[in-house]
Amino acid sequence: MTTTSYNFFTVLGNKRRIDILKQLAKCGPMTVGELTRQLNLEQSAVSHCLQTLLNYHFVNVQNSGRSRVYTINSSAVEPILELMQDHEDVHCKKCGH
C-alpha cells in the first residue's frame, strides 16, 4: 500500500472526523461553531479535525464574512459514506459492532 493510501485510511480512521463528515452530509454547509454545538465537541477538536479533512480534500471551505463555512467534497465523500453504511448494514449488525 502506498503512503497516500495509508494516509487516506488513517484520516478516515477517526470517529470524530467521520462524525463531522456525516453531519456535513446530512445538514449541508456548517461553520465550526455549528458543528461544535451539533456534535457536542470542543471547538479546538472540531477545528483540528476540519483542518485534517481539508488537507486531504474531504471537505471544502469558503469564507463568509468572519466565518469559515465547511462543506463535504461530495464527489469524494458520499461514495465512501455509502460504502461504509452498506458494510455496516450487511456485516456489522450481525456481530453487534
JSON list of C-alpha atoms in Angstrom, two decimals, residues 1-2 5 10-11 15 18 23-24 27 31-33 35-36 39 41 43-44 46-47 49 54 68 72 90-91 93:
[
{"chain": "A", "resi": 1, "resn": "MET", "atom": "CA", "xyz": [0.00, 0.00, 0.00]},
{"chain": "A", "resi": 2, "resn": "THR", "atom": "CA", "xyz": [1.30, 3.44, -0.87]},
{"chain": "A", "resi": 5, "resn": "SER", "atom": "CA", "xyz": [-3.44, 5.10, 0.53]},
{"chain": "A", "resi": 10, "resn": "THR", "atom": "CA", "xyz": [-5.74, 6.99, 8.57]},
{"chain": "A", "resi": 11, "resn": "VAL", "atom": "CA", "xyz": [-7.80, 10.15, 8.05]},
{"chain": "A", "resi": 15, "resn": "LYS", "atom": "CA", "xyz": [-14.55, 8.73, 14.78]},
{"chain": "A", "resi": 18, "resn": "ILE", "atom": "CA", "xyz": [-16.34, 10.55, 10.39]},
{"chain": "A", "resi": 23, "resn": "GLN", "atom": "CA", "xyz": [-23.03, 15.80, 9.87]},
{"chain": "A", "resi": 24, "resn": "LEU", "atom": "CA", "xyz": [-21.98, 17.88, 6.86]},
{"chain": "A", "resi": 27, "resn": "CYS", "atom": "CA", "xyz": [-27.07, 19.12, 7.18]},
{"chain": "A", "resi": 31, "resn": "THR", "atom": "CA", "xyz": [-19.41, 26.63, 10.50]},
{"chain": "A", "resi": 32, "resn": "VAL", "atom": "CA", "xyz": [-17.09, 25.32, 13.22]},
{"chain": "A", "resi": 33, "resn": "GLY", "atom": "CA", "xyz": [-19.46, 26.72, 15.84]},
{"chain": "A", "resi": 35, "resn": "LEU", "atom": "CA", "xyz": [-20.56, 21.65, 14.16]},
{"chain": "A", "resi": 36, "resn": "THR", "atom": "CA", "xyz": [-19.35, 22.12, 17.74]},
{"chain": "A", "resi": 39, "resn": "LEU", "atom": "CA", "xyz": [-21.73, 17.19, 17.78]},
{"chain": "A", "resi": 41, "resn": "LEU", "atom": "CA", "xyz": [-17.40, 18.59, 20.85]},
{"chain": "A", "resi": 43, "resn": "GLN", "atom": "CA", "xyz": [-14.19, 23.88, 19.26]},
{"chain": "A", "resi": 44, "resn": "SER", "atom": "CA", "xyz": [-10.47, 23.08, 19.11]},
{"chain": "A", "resi": 46, "resn": "VAL", "atom": "CA", "xyz": [-13.59, 20.27, 15.57]},
{"chain": "A", "resi": 47, "resn": "SER", "atom": "CA", "xyz": [-11.14, 22.80, 14.10]},
{"chain": "A", "resi": 49, "resn": "CYS", "atom": "CA", "xyz": [-10.41, 17.59, 12.53]},
{"chain": "A", "resi": 54, "resn": "LEU", "atom": "CA", "xyz": [-9.33, 19.93, 4.40]},
{"chain": "A", "resi": 68, "resn": "ARG", "atom": "CA", "xyz": [-15.49, 29.84, 7.51]},
{"chain": "A", "resi": 72, "resn": "ILE", "atom": "CA", "xyz": [-18.17, 17.98, 2.13]},
{"chain": "A", "resi": 90, "resn": "VAL", "atom": "CA", "xyz": [-24.59, -6.16, 5.96]},
{"chain": "A", "resi": 91, "resn": "HIS", "atom": "CA", "xyz": [-21.71, -7.17, 8.19]},
{"chain": "A", "resi": 93, "resn": "LYS", "atom": "CA", "xyz": [-25.11, -5.68, 12.63]}
]
